[in-house]
PDB file of C-alpha atoms in Angstrom:
ATOM      1  CA  MET A1495      -7.466  23.943  11.002  1.00 88.00           C
ATOM      2  CA  GLU A1496      -5.712  20.729  11.958  1.00 95.00           C
ATOM      3  CA  LYS A1497      -2.372  19.657  10.596  1.00 97.00           C
ATOM      4  CA  ILE A1498      -2.528  16.670   8.261  1.00 97.00           C
ATOM      5  CA  GLN A1499      -0.361  14.659  10.684  1.00 96.00           C
ATOM      6  CA  SER A1500      -3.016  14.984  13.399  1.00 96.00           C
ATOM      7  CA  ILE A1501      -5.661  13.697  10.994  1.00 97.00           C
ATOM      8  CA  TYR A1502      -3.403  10.828  10.005  1.00 96.00           C
ATOM      9  CA  GLN A1503      -2.723   9.899  13.621  1.00 96.00           C
ATOM     10  CA  ARG A1504      -6.431   9.844  14.434  1.00 95.00           C
ATOM     11  CA  ALA A1505      -7.023   7.558  11.469  1.00 94.00           C
ATOM     12  CA  ILE A1506      -4.301   5.235  12.808  1.00 95.00           C
ATOM     13  CA  ASP A1507      -5.967   5.180  16.229  1.00 94.00           C
ATOM     14  CA  ARG A1508      -9.378   4.434  14.737  1.00 92.00           C
ATOM     15  CA  LYS A1509      -8.348   1.877  12.136  1.00 91.00           C
ATOM     16  CA  GLY A1510      -5.960  -0.322  14.057  1.00 91.00           C
ATOM     17  CA  GLY A1511      -2.556   0.949  12.986  1.00 94.00           C
ATOM     18  CA  ALA A1512      -0.588   2.584  10.203  1.00 94.00           C
ATOM     19  CA  ASP A1513      -0.477  -0.562   8.052  1.00 94.00           C
ATOM     20  CA  ASN A1514      -4.275  -0.751   8.011  1.00 92.00           C
ATOM     21  CA  VAL A1515      -4.559   2.924   7.144  1.00 93.00           C
ATOM     22  CA  GLU A1516      -2.089   2.596   4.278  1.00 92.00           C
ATOM     23  CA  LEU A1517      -3.965  -0.433   2.975  1.00 91.00           C
ATOM     24  CA  LEU A1518      -7.227   1.499   3.045  1.00 90.00           C
ATOM     25  CA  LEU A1519      -5.558   4.450   1.332  1.00 90.00           C
ATOM     26  CA  SER A1520      -4.091   2.310  -1.429  1.00 83.00           C
ATOM     27  CA  PRO A1521      -5.105   3.518  -4.878  1.00 73.00           C
ATOM     28  CA  TYR A1522      -7.798   1.776  -6.843  1.00 74.00           C
ATOM     29  CA  GLN A1523      -7.907   1.396 -10.598  1.00 82.00           C
ATOM     30  CA  THR A1524      -8.637   4.460 -12.743  1.00 91.00           C
ATOM     31  CA  LEU A1525      -8.496   4.955 -16.511  1.00 92.00           C
ATOM     32  CA  ALA A1526      -5.410   7.164 -16.176  1.00 92.00           C
ATOM     33  CA  ASN A1527      -2.706   7.256 -13.503  1.00 92.00           C
ATOM     34  CA  SER A1528      -1.479  10.796 -14.150  1.00 94.00           C
ATOM     35  CA  ASN A1529      -2.472  13.988 -15.908  1.00 96.00           C
ATOM     36  CA  ALA A1530      -0.107  13.017 -18.713  1.00 97.00           C
ATOM     37  CA  GLU A1531      -2.035   9.783 -19.239  1.00 97.00           C
ATOM     38  CA  LEU A1532      -5.344  11.603 -18.802  1.00 97.00           C
ATOM     39  CA  ALA A1533      -4.426  13.969 -21.627  1.00 97.00           C
ATOM     40  CA  MET A1534      -4.111  10.945 -23.930  1.00 97.00           C
ATOM     41  CA  LEU A1535      -7.594   9.552 -23.290  1.00 97.00           C
ATOM     42  CA  GLY A1536     -10.099   9.685 -26.097  1.00 97.00           C
ATOM     43  CA  ASN A1537     -13.258  11.773 -25.928  1.00 97.00           C
ATOM     44  CA  ASP A1538     -15.283   8.570 -25.980  1.00 98.00           C
ATOM     45  CA  ARG A1539     -13.920   7.523 -22.575  1.00 98.00           C
ATOM     46  CA  PHE A1540     -14.809  10.871 -21.029  1.00 98.00           C
ATOM     47  CA  LEU A1541     -18.351  10.674 -22.375  1.00 98.00           C
ATOM     48  CA  ALA A1542     -18.653   7.051 -21.279  1.00 98.00           C
ATOM     49  CA  GLU A1543     -17.559   7.846 -17.726  1.00 98.00           C
ATOM     50  CA  PHE A1544     -19.805  10.903 -17.456  1.00 98.00           C
ATOM     51  CA  THR A1545     -22.711   8.752 -18.653  1.00 98.00           C
ATOM     52  CA  LYS A1546     -21.945   5.904 -16.275  1.00 98.00           C
ATOM     53  CA  LYS A1547     -21.843   8.227 -13.287  1.00 97.00           C
ATOM     54  CA  VAL A1548     -25.072   9.969 -14.355  1.00 97.00           C
ATOM     55  CA  PHE A1549     -26.836   6.599 -14.417  1.00 97.00           C
ATOM     56  CA  GLN A1550     -25.227   5.436 -11.160  1.00 96.00           C
ATOM     57  CA  SER A1551     -26.405   8.575  -9.368  1.00 93.00           C
ATOM     58  CA  GLY A1552     -29.309   7.571  -7.132  1.00 90.00           C
ATOM     59  CA  PHE A1553     -29.254   4.024  -8.490  1.00 92.00           C
ATOM     60  CA  VAL A1554     -27.619   0.676  -7.687  1.00 92.00           C
ATOM     61  CA  TRP A1555     -24.106   0.904  -9.102  1.00 92.00           C
ATOM     62  CA  ARG A1556     -23.852  -2.857  -9.633  1.00 93.00           C
ATOM     63  CA  VAL A1557     -26.879  -2.857 -11.949  1.00 95.00           C
ATOM     64  CA  VAL A1558     -25.322  -0.135 -14.083  1.00 96.00           C
ATOM     65  CA  GLU A1559     -22.049  -2.081 -14.271  1.00 96.00           C
ATOM     66  CA  ASN A1560     -23.883  -5.252 -15.326  1.00 96.00           C
ATOM     67  CA  LYS A1561     -25.696  -3.426 -18.112  1.00 96.00           C
ATOM     68  CA  TRP A1562     -22.719  -1.366 -19.194  1.00 97.00           C
ATOM     69  CA  PRO A1563     -21.676  -3.529 -22.181  1.00 97.00           C
ATOM     70  CA  SER A1564     -25.140  -2.869 -23.656  1.00 97.00           C
ATOM     71  CA  PHE A1565     -24.666   0.873 -23.113  1.00 97.00           C
ATOM     72  CA  GLU A1566     -21.396   0.729 -25.029  1.00 97.00           C
ATOM     73  CA  GLU A1567     -23.035  -1.220 -27.851  1.00 96.00           C
ATOM     74  CA  HIS A1568     -26.170   0.949 -28.071  1.00 95.00           C
ATOM     75  CA  PHE A1569     -24.282   4.228 -28.108  1.00 97.00           C
ATOM     76  CA  PHE A1570     -21.513   3.379 -30.593  1.00 97.00           C
ATOM     77  CA  ASN A1571     -18.880   3.009 -27.847  1.00 98.00           C
ATOM     78  CA  PHE A1572     -19.594   6.669 -27.117  1.00 98.00           C
ATOM     79  CA  ASP A1573     -18.059   7.895 -30.340  1.00 98.00           C
ATOM     80  CA  ILE A1574     -18.671  11.651 -30.109  1.00 97.00           C
ATOM     81  CA  GLU A1575     -19.275  12.255 -33.810  1.00 97.00           C
ATOM     82  CA  LYS A1576     -21.788   9.421 -34.074  1.00 97.00           C
ATOM     83  CA  ILE A1577     -23.594  10.552 -30.921  1.00 97.00           C
ATOM     84  CA  LEU A1578     -23.906  14.104 -32.221  1.00 97.00           C
ATOM     85  CA  MET A1579     -25.386  12.825 -35.482  1.00 96.00           C
ATOM     86  CA  MET A1580     -28.120  10.870 -33.716  1.00 95.00           C
ATOM     87  CA  PRO A1581     -31.607  12.321 -34.293  1.00 94.00           C
ATOM     88  CA  ASP A1582     -33.707  12.784 -31.175  1.00 91.00           C
ATOM     89  CA  GLU A1583     -36.076  10.049 -32.372  1.00 94.00           C
ATOM     90  CA  MET A1584     -33.243   7.521 -32.365  1.00 95.00           C
ATOM     91  CA  LEU A1585     -32.161   8.622 -28.903  1.00 93.00           C
ATOM     92  CA  GLU A1586     -35.694   8.195 -27.612  1.00 94.00           C
ATOM     93  CA  ARG A1587     -35.997   4.789 -29.237  1.00 95.00           C
ATOM     94  CA  LYS A1588     -32.746   3.586 -27.699  1.00 94.00           C
ATOM     95  CA  ALA A1589     -33.880   4.856 -24.286  1.00 95.00           C
ATOM     96  CA  GLN A1590     -36.755   2.356 -24.395  1.00 95.00           C
ATOM     97  CA  ASP A1591     -34.559  -0.699 -24.854  1.00 95.00           C
ATOM     98  CA  PRO A1592     -34.640  -3.002 -21.775  1.00 94.00           C
ATOM     99  CA  LYS A1593     -30.982  -3.937 -22.322  1.00 95.00           C
ATOM    100  CA  ILE A1594     -30.043  -0.580 -20.828  1.00 96.00           C
ATOM    101  CA  ILE A1595     -31.620   1.379 -17.966  1.00 95.00           C
ATOM    102  CA  ARG A1596     -34.718   2.993 -19.412  1.00 93.00           C
ATOM    103  CA  ASN A1597     -34.514   6.558 -18.226  1.00 95.00           C
ATOM    104  CA  PHE A1598     -34.983   8.980 -21.113  1.00 95.00           C
ATOM    105  CA  LYS A1599     -33.939  12.080 -19.166  1.00 96.00           C
ATOM    106  CA  LYS A1600     -30.619  10.460 -18.335  1.00 97.00           C
ATOM    107  CA  VAL A1601     -30.194   9.115 -21.860  1.00 97.00           C
ATOM    108  CA  GLN A1602     -30.609  12.685 -23.116  1.00 97.00           C
ATOM    109  CA  THR A1603     -27.504  13.682 -21.157  1.00 98.00           C
ATOM    110  CA  ILE A1604     -25.392  11.546 -23.486  1.00 98.00           C
ATOM    111  CA  LYS A1605     -25.928  13.877 -26.411  1.00 97.00           C
ATOM    112  CA  ALA A1606     -25.833  16.998 -24.219  1.00 98.00           C
ATOM    113  CA  ASN A1607     -22.488  16.047 -22.699  1.00 98.00           C
ATOM    114  CA  ALA A1608     -21.172  15.051 -26.129  1.00 98.00           C
ATOM    115  CA  HIS A1609     -21.919  18.637 -27.194  1.00 98.00           C
ATOM    116  CA  MET A1610     -19.974  19.959 -24.192  1.00 98.00           C
ATOM    117  CA  ILE A1611     -16.944  17.835 -25.070  1.00 98.00           C
ATOM    118  CA  HIS A1612     -17.160  18.842 -28.729  1.00 98.00           C
ATOM    119  CA  ASP A1613     -17.473  22.545 -27.879  1.00 98.00           C
ATOM    120  CA  VAL A1614     -14.399  22.436 -25.654  1.00 98.00           C
ATOM    121  CA  GLU A1615     -12.478  20.669 -28.387  1.00 96.00           C
ATOM    122  CA  LEU A1616     -13.400  23.389 -30.884  1.00 96.00           C
ATOM    123  CA  GLU A1617     -12.307  26.118 -28.442  1.00 95.00           C
ATOM    124  CA  GLN A1618      -9.311  24.475 -26.774  1.00 93.00           C
ATOM    125  CA  GLY A1619      -8.132  21.896 -29.278  1.00 94.00           C
ATOM    126  CA  SER A1620      -8.473  18.911 -26.941  1.00 96.00           C
ATOM    127  CA  PHE A1621     -10.990  18.071 -24.231  1.00 98.00           C
ATOM    128  CA  SER A1622      -8.662  15.595 -22.547  1.00 98.00           C
ATOM    129  CA  GLU A1623      -5.839  18.141 -22.385  1.00 98.00           C
ATOM    130  CA  PHE A1624      -8.296  20.739 -21.095  1.00 98.00           C
ATOM    131  CA  ILE A1625      -9.241  18.464 -18.191  1.00 98.00           C
ATOM    132  CA  ALA A1626      -5.683  17.306 -17.546  1.00 98.00           C
ATOM    133  CA  ALA A1627      -4.328  20.857 -17.438  1.00 98.00           C
ATOM    134  CA  TRP A1628      -6.938  22.158 -15.012  1.00 98.00           C
ATOM    135  CA  PRO A1629      -5.102  22.921 -11.735  1.00 98.00           C
ATOM    136  CA  GLU A1630      -6.033  20.695  -8.789  1.00 97.00           C
ATOM    137  CA  SER A1631      -5.634  23.757  -6.576  1.00 98.00           C
ATOM    138  CA  ASP A1632      -8.938  24.911  -8.099  1.00 98.00           C
ATOM    139  CA  ILE A1633     -10.647  21.572  -8.618  1.00 98.00           C
ATOM    140  CA  ILE A1634     -13.929  23.122  -7.475  1.00 98.00           C
ATOM    141  CA  GLY A1635     -13.651  25.367 -10.533  1.00 98.00           C
ATOM    142  CA  LEU A1636     -13.630  22.290 -12.759  1.00 98.00           C
ATOM    143  CA  TRP A1637     -16.658  20.917 -10.891  1.00 98.00           C
ATOM    144  CA  SER A1638     -18.426  24.203 -11.583  1.00 98.00           C
ATOM    145  CA  TYR A1639     -17.503  24.073 -15.269  1.00 98.00           C
ATOM    146  CA  LEU A1640     -18.921  20.570 -15.699  1.00 98.00           C
ATOM    147  CA  LYS A1641     -22.090  21.516 -13.852  1.00 98.00           C
ATOM    148  CA  LYS A1642     -22.595  24.676 -15.911  1.00 98.00           C
ATOM    149  CA  HIS A1643     -21.710  23.359 -19.356  1.00 98.00           C
ATOM    150  CA  GLY A1644     -22.652  19.708 -18.999  1.00 98.00           C
ATOM    151  CA  GLN A1645     -25.889  18.059 -17.991  1.00 98.00           C
ATOM    152  CA  ARG A1646     -26.507  16.299 -14.664  1.00 98.00           C
ATOM    153  CA  LEU A1647     -22.836  16.610 -13.704  1.00 98.00           C
ATOM    154  CA  GLY A1648     -23.437  18.657 -10.558  1.00 96.00           C
ATOM    155  CA  GLY A1649     -23.291  17.391  -6.982  1.00 94.00           C
ATOM    156  CA  ASN A1650     -20.850  14.506  -6.626  1.00 94.00           C
ATOM    157  CA  THR A1651     -21.584  13.102 -10.110  1.00 97.00           C
ATOM    158  CA  GLY A1652     -18.940  15.179 -11.888  1.00 98.00           C
ATOM    159  CA  PRO A1653     -16.305  14.641  -9.171  1.00 97.00           C
ATOM    160  CA  TYR A1654     -16.924  10.877  -9.124  1.00 96.00           C
ATOM    161  CA  ALA A1655     -16.502  10.772 -12.903  1.00 97.00           C
ATOM    162  CA  LEU A1656     -13.283  12.787 -12.710  1.00 98.00           C
ATOM    163  CA  ARG A1657     -11.880  10.479 -10.048  1.00 96.00           C
ATOM    164  CA  SER A1658     -12.715   7.360 -12.072  1.00 96.00           C
ATOM    165  CA  LEU A1659     -11.046   8.902 -15.103  1.00 97.00           C
ATOM    166  CA  GLY A1660      -7.908   9.632 -13.104  1.00 96.00           C
ATOM    167  CA  LYS A1661      -8.203  13.376 -12.414  1.00 97.00           C
ATOM    168  CA  ASP A1662      -7.152  14.075  -8.839  1.00 97.00           C
ATOM    169  CA  THR A1663     -10.085  15.361  -6.819  1.00 97.00           C
ATOM    170  CA  PHE A1664     -11.554  15.172  -3.356  1.00 96.00           C
ATOM    171  CA  LEU A1665     -15.181  14.182  -2.800  1.00 95.00           C
ATOM    172  CA  LEU A1666     -17.781  15.840  -0.613  1.00 95.00           C
ATOM    173  CA  SER A1667     -18.865  12.618   1.057  1.00 92.00           C
ATOM    174  CA  ARG A1668     -20.891  12.643   4.253  1.00 92.00           C
ATOM    175  CA  ASP A1669     -17.747  11.900   6.268  1.00 93.00           C
ATOM    176  CA  VAL A1670     -15.862  14.792   4.675  1.00 95.00           C
ATOM    177  CA  GLU A1671     -18.798  17.123   5.257  1.00 95.00           C
ATOM    178  CA  SER A1672     -19.045  15.961   8.890  1.00 94.00           C
ATOM    179  CA  TYR A1673     -15.359  16.690   9.398  1.00 95.00           C
ATOM    180  CA  PHE A1674     -15.631  20.259   8.142  1.00 97.00           C
ATOM    181  CA  ARG A1675     -18.771  20.926  10.169  1.00 96.00           C
ATOM    182  CA  ASN A1676     -17.506  19.300  13.369  1.00 94.00           C
ATOM    183  CA  HIS A1677     -14.365  21.422  13.181  1.00 95.00           C
ATOM    184  CA  GLU A1678     -16.467  24.504  12.413  1.00 96.00           C
ATOM    185  CA  LEU A1679     -14.591  25.170   9.211  1.00 97.00           C
ATOM    186  CA  ILE A1680     -17.900  25.598   7.375  1.00 96.00           C
ATOM    187  CA  THR A1681     -21.288  26.589   8.760  1.00 94.00           C
ATOM    188  CA  GLY A1682     -23.441  27.296   5.707  1.00 93.00           C
ATOM    189  CA  GLY A1683     -24.524  25.151   2.794  1.00 95.00           C
ATOM    190  CA  LEU A1684     -22.004  22.552   1.711  1.00 96.00           C
ATOM    191  CA  THR A1685     -21.962  23.696  -1.897  1.00 94.00           C
ATOM    192  CA  SER A1686     -22.125  27.435  -1.251  1.00 96.00           C
ATOM    193  CA  LYS A1687     -19.283  29.434  -2.766  1.00 96.00           C
ATOM    194  CA  THR A1688     -17.924  30.270   0.688  1.00 97.00           C
ATOM    195  CA  SER A1689     -17.944  26.662   1.859  1.00 97.00           C
ATOM    196  CA  LEU A1690     -16.383  25.312  -1.315  1.00 98.00           C
ATOM    197  CA  ASN A1691     -13.606  27.918  -1.255  1.00 98.00           C
ATOM    198  CA  THR A1692     -12.847  27.087   2.382  1.00 98.00           C
ATOM    199  CA  ILE A1693     -12.757  23.360   1.677  1.00 98.00           C
ATOM    200  CA  GLN A1694     -10.503  23.861  -1.345  1.00 98.00           C
ATOM    201  CA  GLN A1695      -8.133  26.057   0.660  1.00 98.00           C
ATOM    202  CA  CYS A1696      -7.888  23.428   3.403  1.00 98.00           C
ATOM    203  CA  PHE A1697      -7.148  20.664   0.927  1.00 98.00           C
ATOM    204  CA  ASN A1698      -4.532  22.827  -0.763  1.00 98.00           C
ATOM    205  CA  GLU A1699      -2.799  23.445   2.555  1.00 98.00           C
ATOM    206  CA  TRP A1700      -2.911  19.770   3.545  1.00 98.00           C
ATOM    207  CA  ARG A1701      -1.463  18.859   0.160  1.00 97.00           C
ATOM    208  CA  GLU A1702       1.416  21.270   0.698  1.00 97.00           C
ATOM    209  CA  GLN A1703       2.046  19.823   4.170  1.00 96.00           C
ATOM    210  CA  SER A1704       2.043  16.202   3.069  1.00 96.00           C
ATOM    211  CA  GLY A1705       2.584  15.927  -0.666  1.00 95.00           C
ATOM    212  CA  TYR A1706      -0.484  13.683  -0.749  1.00 95.00           C
ATOM    213  CA  SER A1707      -2.991  13.761  -3.579  1.00 95.00           C
ATOM    214  CA  LEU A1708      -6.409  15.334  -3.016  1.00 96.00           C
ATOM    215  CA  LYS A1709      -7.906  11.850  -3.319  1.00 95.00           C
ATOM    216  CA  LYS A1710      -5.664  10.451  -0.595  1.00 94.00           C
ATOM    217  CA  ILE A1711      -6.388  13.368   1.740  1.00 96.00           C
ATOM    218  CA  SER A1712     -10.112  12.998   1.127  1.00 95.00           C
ATOM    219  CA  ARG A1713     -10.025   9.300   2.017  1.00 93.00           C
ATOM    220  CA  LEU A1714      -7.805   9.983   5.027  1.00 95.00           C
ATOM    221  CA  ILE A1715     -10.323  12.472   6.389  1.00 95.00           C
ATOM    222  CA  ALA A1716     -13.075   9.880   5.960  1.00 93.00           C
ATOM    223  CA  LEU A1717     -10.998   7.313   7.866  1.00 94.00           C
ATOM    224  CA  SER A1718     -10.440   9.778  10.698  1.00 94.00           C
ATOM    225  CA  THR A1719     -14.104  10.763  11.032  1.00 89.00           C
ATOM    226  CA  GLY A1720     -17.355   9.129  12.111  1.00 66.00           C
ATOM    227  CA  ASP A1721     -18.680   6.819  14.806  1.00 56.00           C
ATOM    228  CA  ASN A1722     -17.978   3.396  13.304  1.00 44.00           C
ATOM    229  CA  HIS A1723     -14.527   2.230  14.308  1.00 41.00           C
ATOM    230  CA  PHE A1724     -12.639  -0.180  12.090  1.00 39.00           C
ATOM    231  CA  HIS A1725     -11.524  -3.545  13.465  1.00 38.00           C
ATOM    232  CA  VAL A1726      -8.254  -5.092  12.373  1.00 38.00           C
ATOM    233  CA  GLU A1727      -9.891  -8.342  11.208  1.00 34.00           C
ATOM    234  CA  GLN A1728     -11.998  -6.360   8.731  1.00 38.00           C
ATOM    235  CA  VAL A1729      -8.988  -5.270   6.701  1.00 36.00           C
ATOM    236  CA  PRO A1730      -8.979  -7.125   3.362  1.00 34.00           C
ATOM    237  CA  THR A1731      -5.811  -9.133   2.695  1.00 32.00           C
ATOM    238  CA  ASN A1732      -5.908  -9.140  -1.098  1.00 31.00           C
TER     239      ASN A1732
END
């Protein structure tokens, strides 16, 4: 496997210099900026972010954002106890309201994922601390947990939600997948156990080499991969 410095240098060559790369790698806003802050988040924010990413999956993200205040209003600001008390008839009725996105199967995930959060809290004492304490060196294990115990949190949905919340994670974007295939680090299915373990091991090694977060390494790989080269004038200035 390549050293992280080689990946970084290729990104510099493709994106017009180190300053452009650093600008593109700059962090964007998340609900928490560290695991310590993540451990302080309320259960409602976890459920809200899981729900938002479930609805954004396969849909126009901007539409979900525009309707999001209505989601918060309709579902009691994602208060876990209130969600769990909702009868199925109420859930179905709310799913028909045009103020939100009318997709009953996705609306059903709200209560299902509220149950997951509640169950973890009963077993562990705190869902937020459970997520915050999960080691990034096995972030694929956390993906697997969310997929198994939650609803519609497989694929990139769970990882996207974790990243928005502030949990450090890489993403299996098309660019990241292309990198691993082009360098023959994986040959089978992207989400097979073998492939995921290989990808995790590579990210762990790159993190040790650089001290970078998994998120930063993931974005760096994307910048260093693909056919579309970045022109200097395309770099945003604010």
